[in-house]
């Protein structure tokens, strides 16, 4: 028995989706959609009759397991799965910026909680020689998109905590002088272990919409403590920011004003936790994601005068 339901019943429509959901081990292939398993060679051979075999995307290096880079015209994509420390991811981001940063944007695919932690910490350390730092858009992405950029045919993706950081080309980075003129809101939004994503997302959207131009809202979480709790807090922060962003670019009611925003990440020092619970993070103990609203206070209608996308 290869698969149940029988493999022959798979239509051409479902074969690619089934193939993208494969999680390979050394001797078995597990199909999560049908909750079944089979010997790798037998299953792969049978699957080849219904759809093309999996291939590594052209231009992707399979040797860098923690961050695979793919280049397309005008865009460099970097996949970060948390398999390597944030310092290595920062080095890769810096390298990509130096090589093509004047002309190409960077797209960072953060896979899972580990990936988003590494990506945000790396983004916080990214800086040009003239002091400019990038602002970015943070949004959620799908398992299918991650698999499409995967560096290996056996790259496995679990869960739904996957995000994209859209970093513009270097000429669009925020200059040091502009950064110094930025005024932070007095109240910060703190993310803890019990923070609810929906409430945090609503708070981000509401405050960003009402803020005066040139001001910034701080969303902050600790990078100290147990690693599992650290990943959970950063993932909730990212989820809330991405959800608030989605409400602005794809509102349910197009007749209501929205206010898009960009983000920047910063590492800052803070108070050390009790002895024995310290999680060392180079550069700072707290991660701040600054929310930088675009357009006028109170928002604007998408596609109408006042929309920053119209220039």
PDB file of C-alpha atoms in Angstrom:
ATOM      1  CA  UNK A   1       0.000   0.000   0.000  1.00  0.00           C
ATOM      2  CA  UNK A   2       1.525   3.276  -1.068  1.00  0.00           C
ATOM      3  CA  UNK A   3      -1.039   5.722   0.201  1.00  0.00           C
ATOM      4  CA  UNK A   4      -4.569   5.777   1.483  1.00  0.00           C
ATOM      5  CA  UNK A   5      -6.634   7.151  -0.219  1.00  0.00           C
ATOM      6  CA  UNK A   6      -5.009   5.595  -3.256  1.00  0.00           C
ATOM      7  CA  UNK A   7      -2.453   7.697  -5.064  1.00  0.00           C
ATOM      8  CA  UNK A   8      -4.190   7.030  -8.378  1.00  0.00           C
ATOM      9  CA  UNK A   9      -7.156   9.134  -7.183  1.00  0.00           C
ATOM     10  CA  UNK A  10      -5.039  12.253  -6.855  1.00  0.00           C
ATOM     11  CA  UNK A  11      -5.933  14.683  -9.603  1.00  0.00           C
ATOM     12  CA  UNK A  12      -3.418  16.951 -11.267  1.00  0.00           C
ATOM     13  CA  UNK A  13      -4.914  19.809  -9.277  1.00  0.00           C
ATOM     14  CA  UNK A  14      -4.083  18.274  -5.897  1.00  0.00           C
ATOM     15  CA  UNK A  15      -0.796  16.584  -6.755  1.00  0.00           C
ATOM     16  CA  UNK A  16       1.308  19.783  -6.527  1.00  0.00           C
ATOM     17  CA  UNK A  17      -0.316  20.721  -3.196  1.00  0.00           C
ATOM     18  CA  UNK A  18       0.288  17.262  -1.836  1.00  0.00           C
ATOM     19  CA  UNK A  19       3.872  17.435  -3.024  1.00  0.00           C
ATOM     20  CA  UNK A  20       4.450  20.806  -1.329  1.00  0.00           C
ATOM     21  CA  UNK A  21       3.223  19.343   1.966  1.00  0.00           C
ATOM     22  CA  UNK A  22       5.739  16.516   1.994  1.00  0.00           C
ATOM     23  CA  UNK A  23       8.058  16.251   4.972  1.00  0.00           C
ATOM     24  CA  UNK A  24      10.918  13.890   4.215  1.00  0.00           C
ATOM     25  CA  UNK A  25      13.031  11.978   6.733  1.00  0.00           C
ATOM     26  CA  UNK A  26      15.880   9.594   5.953  1.00  0.00           C
ATOM     27  CA  UNK A  27      13.638   6.655   5.149  1.00  0.00           C
ATOM     28  CA  UNK A  28      10.035   7.868   5.035  1.00  0.00           C
ATOM     29  CA  UNK A  29       7.921  10.487   3.323  1.00  0.00           C
ATOM     30  CA  UNK A  30       5.010  11.828   5.360  1.00  0.00           C
ATOM     31  CA  UNK A  31       2.084  13.401   3.550  1.00  0.00           C
ATOM     32  CA  UNK A  32       0.417  15.693   6.082  1.00  0.00           C
ATOM     33  CA  UNK A  33      -2.639  16.311   3.936  1.00  0.00           C
ATOM     34  CA  UNK A  34      -3.690  12.653   3.906  1.00  0.00           C
ATOM     35  CA  UNK A  35      -2.053  11.679   7.198  1.00  0.00           C
ATOM     36  CA  UNK A  36      -0.302   8.703   5.691  1.00  0.00           C
ATOM     37  CA  UNK A  37       3.242   7.512   5.048  1.00  0.00           C
ATOM     38  CA  UNK A  38       5.163   5.368   2.581  1.00  0.00           C
ATOM     39  CA  UNK A  39       8.668   4.329   1.685  1.00  0.00           C
ATOM     40  CA  UNK A  40      10.403   7.278   0.064  1.00  0.00           C
ATOM     41  CA  UNK A  41      11.464   5.632  -3.181  1.00  0.00           C
ATOM     42  CA  UNK A  42       8.120   3.957  -3.826  1.00  0.00           C
ATOM     43  CA  UNK A  43       6.116   7.103  -3.101  1.00  0.00           C
ATOM     44  CA  UNK A  44       8.395   9.374  -5.103  1.00  0.00           C
ATOM     45  CA  UNK A  45       8.292   7.010  -8.062  1.00  0.00           C
ATOM     46  CA  UNK A  46       4.511   6.853  -8.037  1.00  0.00           C
ATOM     47  CA  UNK A  47       4.163  10.615  -7.559  1.00  0.00           C
ATOM     48  CA  UNK A  48       6.336  11.236 -10.613  1.00  0.00           C
ATOM     49  CA  UNK A  49       3.504   9.904 -12.795  1.00  0.00           C
ATOM     50  CA  UNK A  50       1.089  12.590 -11.605  1.00  0.00           C
ATOM     51  CA  UNK A  51       3.287  15.683 -11.355  1.00  0.00           C
ATOM     52  CA  UNK A  52       6.795  16.940 -12.099  1.00  0.00           C
ATOM     53  CA  UNK A  53       9.465  16.093  -9.529  1.00  0.00           C
ATOM     54  CA  UNK A  54      10.549  18.668  -6.950  1.00  0.00           C
ATOM     55  CA  UNK A  55      13.588  20.689  -7.958  1.00  0.00           C
ATOM     56  CA  UNK A  56      15.638  23.286  -6.132  1.00  0.00           C
ATOM     57  CA  UNK A  57      14.767  26.768  -7.457  1.00  0.00           C
ATOM     58  CA  UNK A  58      17.339  28.093  -9.898  1.00  0.00           C
ATOM     59  CA  UNK A  59      19.834  30.423  -8.277  1.00  0.00           C
ATOM     60  CA  UNK A  60      19.353  29.154  -4.729  1.00  0.00           C
ATOM     61  CA  UNK A  61      22.329  27.864  -2.799  1.00  0.00           C
ATOM     62  CA  UNK A  62      21.616  24.705  -0.829  1.00  0.00           C
ATOM     63  CA  UNK A  63      24.815  24.967   1.191  1.00  0.00           C
ATOM     64  CA  UNK A  64      23.625  27.796   3.467  1.00  0.00           C
ATOM     65  CA  UNK A  65      21.065  25.900   5.533  1.00  0.00           C
ATOM     66  CA  UNK A  66      20.093  28.794   7.793  1.00  0.00           C
ATOM     67  CA  UNK A  67      19.566  31.434   5.121  1.00  0.00           C
ATOM     68  CA  UNK A  68      19.204  30.649   1.424  1.00  0.00           C
ATOM     69  CA  UNK A  69      19.416  33.489  -1.069  1.00  0.00           C
ATOM     70  CA  UNK A  70      17.710  33.716  -4.443  1.00  0.00           C
ATOM     71  CA  UNK A  71      18.127  36.619  -6.834  1.00  0.00           C
ATOM     72  CA  UNK A  72      15.550  37.857  -9.291  1.00  0.00           C
ATOM     73  CA  UNK A  73      15.567  41.048 -11.267  1.00  0.00           C
ATOM     74  CA  UNK A  74      15.124  43.955  -8.853  1.00  0.00           C
ATOM     75  CA  UNK A  75      14.753  41.702  -5.801  1.00  0.00           C
ATOM     76  CA  UNK A  76      16.961  39.506  -3.634  1.00  0.00           C
ATOM     77  CA  UNK A  77      15.126  36.950  -1.501  1.00  0.00           C
ATOM     78  CA  UNK A  78      16.685  35.607   1.681  1.00  0.00           C
ATOM     79  CA  UNK A  79      15.087  32.663   3.477  1.00  0.00           C
ATOM     80  CA  UNK A  80      15.769  32.554   7.231  1.00  0.00           C
ATOM     81  CA  UNK A  81      14.705  29.487   9.209  1.00  0.00           C
ATOM     82  CA  UNK A  82      16.572  30.129  12.461  1.00  0.00           C
ATOM     83  CA  UNK A  83      19.095  27.393  11.756  1.00  0.00           C
ATOM     84  CA  UNK A  84      21.921  29.903  12.094  1.00  0.00           C
ATOM     85  CA  UNK A  85      22.397  32.729  14.617  1.00  0.00           C
ATOM     86  CA  UNK A  86      21.143  36.235  13.925  1.00  0.00           C
ATOM     87  CA  UNK A  87      24.724  37.431  13.491  1.00  0.00           C
ATOM     88  CA  UNK A  88      25.128  35.152  10.454  1.00  0.00           C
ATOM     89  CA  UNK A  89      21.812  36.373   9.036  1.00  0.00           C
ATOM     90  CA  UNK A  90      22.952  39.974   9.546  1.00  0.00           C
ATOM     91  CA  UNK A  91      26.179  39.208   7.689  1.00  0.00           C
ATOM     92  CA  UNK A  92      24.179  37.757   4.787  1.00  0.00           C
ATOM     93  CA  UNK A  93      21.828  40.754   4.732  1.00  0.00           C
ATOM     94  CA  UNK A  94      24.769  43.142   4.808  1.00  0.00           C
ATOM     95  CA  UNK A  95      26.479  41.247   2.002  1.00  0.00           C
ATOM     96  CA  UNK A  96      23.350  41.309  -0.158  1.00  0.00           C
ATOM     97  CA  UNK A  97      22.972  45.035   0.505  1.00  0.00           C
ATOM     98  CA  UNK A  98      26.566  45.789  -0.462  1.00  0.00           C
ATOM     99  CA  UNK A  99      26.383  43.797  -3.687  1.00  0.00           C
ATOM    100  CA  UNK A 100      23.004  44.879  -5.042  1.00  0.00           C
ATOM    101  CA  UNK A 101      21.536  47.189  -2.443  1.00  0.00           C
ATOM    102  CA  UNK A 102      21.675  50.364  -4.544  1.00  0.00           C
ATOM    103  CA  UNK A 103      19.335  48.855  -7.128  1.00  0.00           C
ATOM    104  CA  UNK A 104      17.587  45.874  -5.547  1.00  0.00           C
ATOM    105  CA  UNK A 105      15.200  45.461  -2.651  1.00  0.00           C
ATOM    106  CA  UNK A 106      15.584  42.689  -0.088  1.00  0.00           C
ATOM    107  CA  UNK A 107      12.842  40.250   0.760  1.00  0.00           C
ATOM    108  CA  UNK A 108      13.428  38.259   3.938  1.00  0.00           C
ATOM    109  CA  UNK A 109      11.266  35.155   4.398  1.00  0.00           C
ATOM    110  CA  UNK A 110      11.250  34.385   8.129  1.00  0.00           C
ATOM    111  CA  UNK A 111      10.227  30.764   8.671  1.00  0.00           C
ATOM    112  CA  UNK A 112       8.674  29.864  12.018  1.00  0.00           C
ATOM    113  CA  UNK A 113       9.306  31.437  15.403  1.00  0.00           C
ATOM    114  CA  UNK A 114      13.061  30.866  15.235  1.00  0.00           C
ATOM    115  CA  UNK A 115      13.210  32.445  11.812  1.00  0.00           C
ATOM    116  CA  UNK A 116      11.289  35.589  12.769  1.00  0.00           C
ATOM    117  CA  UNK A 117      13.458  36.100  15.865  1.00  0.00           C
ATOM    118  CA  UNK A 118      16.645  35.832  13.805  1.00  0.00           C
ATOM    119  CA  UNK A 119      15.259  38.039  11.020  1.00  0.00           C
ATOM    120  CA  UNK A 120      14.105  40.879  13.287  1.00  0.00           C
ATOM    121  CA  UNK A 121      17.306  40.890  15.347  1.00  0.00           C
ATOM    122  CA  UNK A 122      19.338  40.937  12.127  1.00  0.00           C
ATOM    123  CA  UNK A 123      17.209  43.749  10.702  1.00  0.00           C
ATOM    124  CA  UNK A 124      17.875  45.751  13.872  1.00  0.00           C
ATOM    125  CA  UNK A 125      21.612  45.576  13.190  1.00  0.00           C
ATOM    126  CA  UNK A 126      21.485  46.440   9.485  1.00  0.00           C
ATOM    127  CA  UNK A 127      23.083  49.824   8.771  1.00  0.00           C
ATOM    128  CA  UNK A 128      24.709  51.533   5.793  1.00  0.00           C
ATOM    129  CA  UNK A 129      28.138  53.152   6.028  1.00  0.00           C
ATOM    130  CA  UNK A 130      26.518  56.617   5.977  1.00  0.00           C
ATOM    131  CA  UNK A 131      24.371  55.763   9.008  1.00  0.00           C
ATOM    132  CA  UNK A 132      21.136  55.083   7.104  1.00  0.00           C
ATOM    133  CA  UNK A 133      19.009  52.204   8.358  1.00  0.00           C
ATOM    134  CA  UNK A 134      16.195  50.369   6.603  1.00  0.00           C
ATOM    135  CA  UNK A 135      12.522  50.614   7.306  1.00  0.00           C
ATOM    136  CA  UNK A 136      10.462  47.644   6.222  1.00  0.00           C
ATOM    137  CA  UNK A 137       6.992  46.223   5.814  1.00  0.00           C
ATOM    138  CA  UNK A 138       6.204  43.165   7.935  1.00  0.00           C
ATOM    139  CA  UNK A 139       3.493  40.833   6.674  1.00  0.00           C
ATOM    140  CA  UNK A 140       2.514  37.193   6.922  1.00  0.00           C
ATOM    141  CA  UNK A 141       3.128  34.657   4.191  1.00  0.00           C
ATOM    142  CA  UNK A 142       2.049  31.112   3.389  1.00  0.00           C
ATOM    143  CA  UNK A 143       3.655  27.699   3.602  1.00  0.00           C
ATOM    144  CA  UNK A 144       3.383  27.422  -0.187  1.00  0.00           C
ATOM    145  CA  UNK A 145       5.374  30.622  -0.676  1.00  0.00           C
ATOM    146  CA  UNK A 146       8.088  29.422   1.697  1.00  0.00           C
ATOM    147  CA  UNK A 147       8.277  26.069  -0.066  1.00  0.00           C
ATOM    148  CA  UNK A 148       8.572  27.826  -3.412  1.00  0.00           C
ATOM    149  CA  UNK A 149      11.728  29.572  -2.174  1.00  0.00           C
ATOM    150  CA  UNK A 150      13.081  26.537  -0.303  1.00  0.00           C
ATOM    151  CA  UNK A 151      16.794  25.813  -0.776  1.00  0.00           C
ATOM    152  CA  UNK A 152      16.317  22.040  -0.796  1.00  0.00           C
ATOM    153  CA  UNK A 153      13.677  19.637  -2.054  1.00  0.00           C
ATOM    154  CA  UNK A 154      13.407  18.137   1.446  1.00  0.00           C
ATOM    155  CA  UNK A 155      13.004  21.506   3.206  1.00  0.00           C
ATOM    156  CA  UNK A 156      10.272  21.040   5.826  1.00  0.00           C
ATOM    157  CA  UNK A 157       7.897  23.782   6.980  1.00  0.00           C
ATOM    158  CA  UNK A 158       5.682  23.482  10.048  1.00  0.00           C
ATOM    159  CA  UNK A 159       2.970  25.751  11.443  1.00  0.00           C
ATOM    160  CA  UNK A 160       1.774  29.126  10.183  1.00  0.00           C
ATOM    161  CA  UNK A 161       4.181  31.588  11.806  1.00  0.00           C
ATOM    162  CA  UNK A 162       5.890  32.678   8.602  1.00  0.00           C
ATOM    163  CA  UNK A 163       6.561  36.298   7.697  1.00  0.00           C
ATOM    164  CA  UNK A 164       8.058  38.535   5.028  1.00  0.00           C
ATOM    165  CA  UNK A 165      10.188  41.576   5.735  1.00  0.00           C
ATOM    166  CA  UNK A 166      10.162  43.815   2.662  1.00  0.00           C
ATOM    167  CA  UNK A 167      13.330  45.932   2.825  1.00  0.00           C
ATOM    168  CA  UNK A 168      13.717  48.596   0.117  1.00  0.00           C
ATOM    169  CA  UNK A 169      16.861  49.389  -1.855  1.00  0.00           C
ATOM    170  CA  UNK A 170      19.468  51.434   0.035  1.00  0.00           C
ATOM    171  CA  UNK A 171      18.505  54.823  -1.500  1.00  0.00           C
ATOM    172  CA  UNK A 172      15.127  54.490   0.270  1.00  0.00           C
ATOM    173  CA  UNK A 173      16.592  53.757   3.714  1.00  0.00           C
ATOM    174  CA  UNK A 174      15.975  56.222   6.520  1.00  0.00           C
ATOM    175  CA  UNK A 175      18.829  58.695   6.922  1.00  0.00           C
ATOM    176  CA  UNK A 176      20.468  59.149  10.319  1.00  0.00           C
ATOM    177  CA  UNK A 177      19.367  62.787  10.481  1.00  0.00           C
ATOM    178  CA  UNK A 178      15.734  61.869   9.821  1.00  0.00           C
ATOM    179  CA  UNK A 179      15.948  59.147  12.451  1.00  0.00           C
ATOM    180  CA  UNK A 180      17.141  61.635  15.057  1.00  0.00           C
ATOM    181  CA  UNK A 181      14.234  63.969  14.307  1.00  0.00           C
ATOM    182  CA  UNK A 182      11.713  61.215  14.840  1.00  0.00           C
ATOM    183  CA  UNK A 183       9.579  61.695  17.968  1.00  0.00           C
ATOM    184  CA  UNK A 184       8.495  58.618  19.923  1.00  0.00           C
ATOM    185  CA  UNK A 185       5.096  58.371  21.545  1.00  0.00           C
ATOM    186  CA  UNK A 186       5.206  58.538  25.332  1.00  0.00           C
ATOM    187  CA  UNK A 187       3.365  55.235  25.753  1.00  0.00           C
ATOM    188  CA  UNK A 188       4.946  51.969  24.598  1.00  0.00           C
ATOM    189  CA  UNK A 189       3.127  48.748  23.832  1.00  0.00           C
ATOM    190  CA  UNK A 190       4.815  45.946  25.760  1.00  0.00           C
ATOM    191  CA  UNK A 191       4.555  42.327  24.612  1.00  0.00           C
ATOM    192  CA  UNK A 192       4.650  39.655  27.304  1.00  0.00           C
ATOM    193  CA  UNK A 193       4.048  35.931  27.492  1.00  0.00           C
ATOM    194  CA  UNK A 194       0.292  36.443  27.957  1.00  0.00           C
ATOM    195  CA  UNK A 195      -0.212  39.221  25.396  1.00  0.00           C
ATOM    196  CA  UNK A 196      -3.186  38.631  23.104  1.00  0.00           C
ATOM    197  CA  UNK A 197      -2.365  39.136  19.435  1.00  0.00           C
ATOM    198  CA  UNK A 198      -5.764  40.555  18.447  1.00  0.00           C
ATOM    199  CA  UNK A 199      -5.808  43.168  21.214  1.00  0.00           C
ATOM    200  CA  UNK A 200      -2.248  44.194  20.443  1.00  0.00           C
ATOM    201  CA  UNK A 201      -2.978  44.464  16.712  1.00  0.00           C
ATOM    202  CA  UNK A 202      -6.024  46.658  17.385  1.00  0.00           C
ATOM    203  CA  UNK A 203      -3.974  48.909  19.665  1.00  0.00           C
ATOM    204  CA  UNK A 204      -1.252  49.272  17.019  1.00  0.00           C
ATOM    205  CA  UNK A 205      -3.748  50.107  14.279  1.00  0.00           C
ATOM    206  CA  UNK A 206      -5.734  52.584  16.397  1.00  0.00           C
ATOM    207  CA  UNK A 207      -2.722  54.476  17.736  1.00  0.00           C
ATOM    208  CA  UNK A 208      -0.905  54.562  14.411  1.00  0.00           C
ATOM    209  CA  UNK A 209      -3.976  55.994  12.719  1.00  0.00           C
ATOM    210  CA  UNK A 210      -4.290  58.872  15.197  1.00  0.00           C
ATOM    211  CA  UNK A 211      -0.613  59.827  15.497  1.00  0.00           C
ATOM    212  CA  UNK A 212       0.739  63.069  14.100  1.00  0.00           C
ATOM    213  CA  UNK A 213       3.137  62.880  11.170  1.00  0.00           C
ATOM    214  CA  UNK A 214       6.752  62.382  12.186  1.00  0.00           C
ATOM    215  CA  UNK A 215       5.932  60.450  15.327  1.00  0.00           C
ATOM    216  CA  UNK A 216       6.597  56.765  16.018  1.00  0.00           C
ATOM    217  CA  UNK A 217       4.919  54.117  18.137  1.00  0.00           C
ATOM    218  CA  UNK A 218       7.117  51.648  20.029  1.00  0.00           C
ATOM    219  CA  UNK A 219       6.175  47.979  20.340  1.00  0.00           C
ATOM    220  CA  UNK A 220       8.671  46.275  22.618  1.00  0.00           C
ATOM    221  CA  UNK A 221       9.462  42.858  24.035  1.00  0.00           C
ATOM    222  CA  UNK A 222      12.218  41.341  26.135  1.00  0.00           C
ATOM    223  CA  UNK A 223      14.893  39.129  24.606  1.00  0.00           C
ATOM    224  CA  UNK A 224      15.793  37.741  28.017  1.00  0.00           C
ATOM    225  CA  UNK A 225      14.597  34.635  29.783  1.00  0.00           C
ATOM    226  CA  UNK A 226      13.950  31.144  28.505  1.00  0.00           C
ATOM    227  CA  UNK A 227      14.367  30.642  24.778  1.00  0.00           C
ATOM    228  CA  UNK A 228      10.895  29.166  24.252  1.00  0.00           C
ATOM    229  CA  UNK A 229       9.235  32.159  25.913  1.00  0.00           C
ATOM    230  CA  UNK A 230      11.460  34.563  23.978  1.00  0.00           C
ATOM    231  CA  UNK A 231      10.392  33.042  20.648  1.00  0.00           C
ATOM    232  CA  UNK A 232       6.743  33.147  21.685  1.00  0.00           C
ATOM    233  CA  UNK A 233       6.867  36.844  22.571  1.00  0.00           C
ATOM    234  CA  UNK A 234       8.643  37.873  19.367  1.00  0.00           C
ATOM    235  CA  UNK A 235       6.272  35.745  17.279  1.00  0.00           C
ATOM    236  CA  UNK A 236       3.266  37.420  18.903  1.00  0.00           C
ATOM    237  CA  UNK A 237       4.761  40.833  18.292  1.00  0.00           C
ATOM    238  CA  UNK A 238       5.356  39.997  14.628  1.00  0.00           C
ATOM    239  CA  UNK A 239       1.868  38.503  14.255  1.00  0.00           C
ATOM    240  CA  UNK A 240       0.207  41.604  15.717  1.00  0.00           C
ATOM    241  CA  UNK A 241       2.202  44.016  13.559  1.00  0.00           C
ATOM    242  CA  UNK A 242       1.529  41.953  10.424  1.00  0.00           C
ATOM    243  CA  UNK A 243      -2.187  41.766  11.206  1.00  0.00           C
ATOM    244  CA  UNK A 244      -2.436  45.515  11.785  1.00  0.00           C
ATOM    245  CA  UNK A 245      -0.643  46.087   8.484  1.00  0.00           C
ATOM    246  CA  UNK A 246      -3.036  43.755   6.654  1.00  0.00           C
ATOM    247  CA  UNK A 247      -6.026  45.721   7.915  1.00  0.00           C
ATOM    248  CA  UNK A 248      -4.558  48.857   6.318  1.00  0.00           C
ATOM    249  CA  UNK A 249      -3.756  47.430   2.886  1.00  0.00           C
ATOM    250  CA  UNK A 250      -6.800  45.143   2.572  1.00  0.00           C
ATOM    251  CA  UNK A 251      -9.647  46.703   4.597  1.00  0.00           C
ATOM    252  CA  UNK A 252     -13.016  45.001   4.690  1.00  0.00           C
ATOM    253  CA  UNK A 253     -14.699  48.361   4.103  1.00  0.00           C
ATOM    254  CA  UNK A 254     -12.949  50.384   1.403  1.00  0.00           C
ATOM    255  CA  UNK A 255     -15.003  53.451   2.367  1.00  0.00           C
ATOM    256  CA  UNK A 256     -13.281  53.734   5.752  1.00  0.00           C
ATOM    257  CA  UNK A 257      -9.940  55.555   6.137  1.00  0.00           C
ATOM    258  CA  UNK A 258      -6.809  53.518   6.725  1.00  0.00           C
ATOM    259  CA  UNK A 259      -3.234  54.457   7.536  1.00  0.00           C
ATOM    260  CA  UNK A 260      -0.408  52.325   6.271  1.00  0.00           C
ATOM    261  CA  UNK A 261       2.866  52.183   8.154  1.00  0.00           C
ATOM    262  CA  UNK A 262       6.422  50.979   7.893  1.00  0.00           C
ATOM    263  CA  UNK A 263       8.579  49.491  10.629  1.00  0.00           C
ATOM    264  CA  UNK A 264      12.120  49.614  11.863  1.00  0.00           C
ATOM    265  CA  UNK A 265      13.748  47.344  14.435  1.00  0.00           C
ATOM    266  CA  UNK A 266      16.067  48.427  17.237  1.00  0.00           C
ATOM    267  CA  UNK A 267      17.929  46.545  19.974  1.00  0.00           C
ATOM    268  CA  UNK A 268      18.182  48.342  23.320  1.00  0.00           C
ATOM    269  CA  UNK A 269      19.638  47.554  26.718  1.00  0.00           C
ATOM    270  CA  UNK A 270      17.393  46.754  29.670  1.00  0.00           C
ATOM    271  CA  UNK A 271      17.238  45.190  33.111  1.00  0.00           C
ATOM    272  CA  UNK A 272      18.751  41.746  33.545  1.00  0.00           C
ATOM    273  CA  UNK A 273      16.423  38.918  34.671  1.00  0.00           C
ATOM    274  CA  UNK A 274      16.957  36.781  37.771  1.00  0.00           C
ATOM    275  CA  UNK A 275      20.159  34.731  37.835  1.00  0.00           C
ATOM    276  CA  UNK A 276      19.966  31.544  35.802  1.00  0.00           C
ATOM    277  CA  UNK A 277      17.346  32.818  33.329  1.00  0.00           C
ATOM    278  CA  UNK A 278      19.500  35.020  31.134  1.00  0.00           C
ATOM    279  CA  UNK A 279      19.413  34.573  27.372  1.00  0.00           C
ATOM    280  CA  UNK A 280      22.378  36.443  25.912  1.00  0.00           C
ATOM    281  CA  UNK A 281      21.557  38.577  22.872  1.00  0.00           C
ATOM    282  CA  UNK A 282      24.314  40.575  21.239  1.00  0.00           C
ATOM    283  CA  UNK A 283      23.464  44.256  20.948  1.00  0.00           C
ATOM    284  CA  UNK A 284      20.672  44.583  23.499  1.00  0.00           C
ATOM    285  CA  UNK A 285      18.227  42.914  25.839  1.00  0.00           C
ATOM    286  CA  UNK A 286      15.029  44.308  24.321  1.00  0.00           C
ATOM    287  CA  UNK A 287      13.679  44.278  20.782  1.00  0.00           C
ATOM    288  CA  UNK A 288      11.768  47.363  19.715  1.00  0.00           C
ATOM    289  CA  UNK A 289       9.755  47.512  16.536  1.00  0.00           C
ATOM    290  CA  UNK A 290       8.982  51.111  15.715  1.00  0.00           C
ATOM    291  CA  UNK A 291       5.704  51.771  13.889  1.00  0.00           C
ATOM    292  CA  UNK A 292       6.147  54.644  11.413  1.00  0.00           C
ATOM    293  CA  UNK A 293       2.779  55.821  10.030  1.00  0.00           C
ATOM    294  CA  UNK A 294       2.488  57.120   6.478  1.00  0.00           C
ATOM    295  CA  UNK A 295       0.163  59.817   5.221  1.00  0.00           C
ATOM    296  CA  UNK A 296      -1.895  62.282   7.267  1.00  0.00           C
ATOM    297  CA  UNK A 297      -3.155  61.741  10.803  1.00  0.00           C
ATOM    298  CA  UNK A 298      -6.619  60.202  10.794  1.00  0.00           C
ATOM    299  CA  UNK A 299      -5.876  58.139   7.719  1.00  0.00           C
ATOM    300  CA  UNK A 300      -6.833  58.258   4.056  1.00  0.00           C
ATOM    301  CA  UNK A 301      -8.833  56.293   1.511  1.00  0.00           C
ATOM    302  CA  UNK A 302      -6.824  53.834  -0.532  1.00  0.00           C
ATOM    303  CA  UNK A 303      -6.280  55.065  -4.066  1.00  0.00           C
ATOM    304  CA  UNK A 304      -7.511  58.567  -3.218  1.00  0.00           C
ATOM    305  CA  UNK A 305      -5.617  61.835  -2.631  1.00  0.00           C
ATOM    306  CA  UNK A 306      -3.492  61.499   0.480  1.00  0.00           C
ATOM    307  CA  UNK A 307      -2.557  57.892  -0.229  1.00  0.00           C
ATOM    308  CA  UNK A 308       1.292  57.755  -0.049  1.00  0.00           C
ATOM    309  CA  UNK A 309       1.294  55.017  -2.688  1.00  0.00           C
ATOM    310  CA  UNK A 310       0.135  57.589  -5.245  1.00  0.00           C
ATOM    311  CA  UNK A 311       3.273  59.635  -4.661  1.00  0.00           C
TER     312      UNK A 311
END
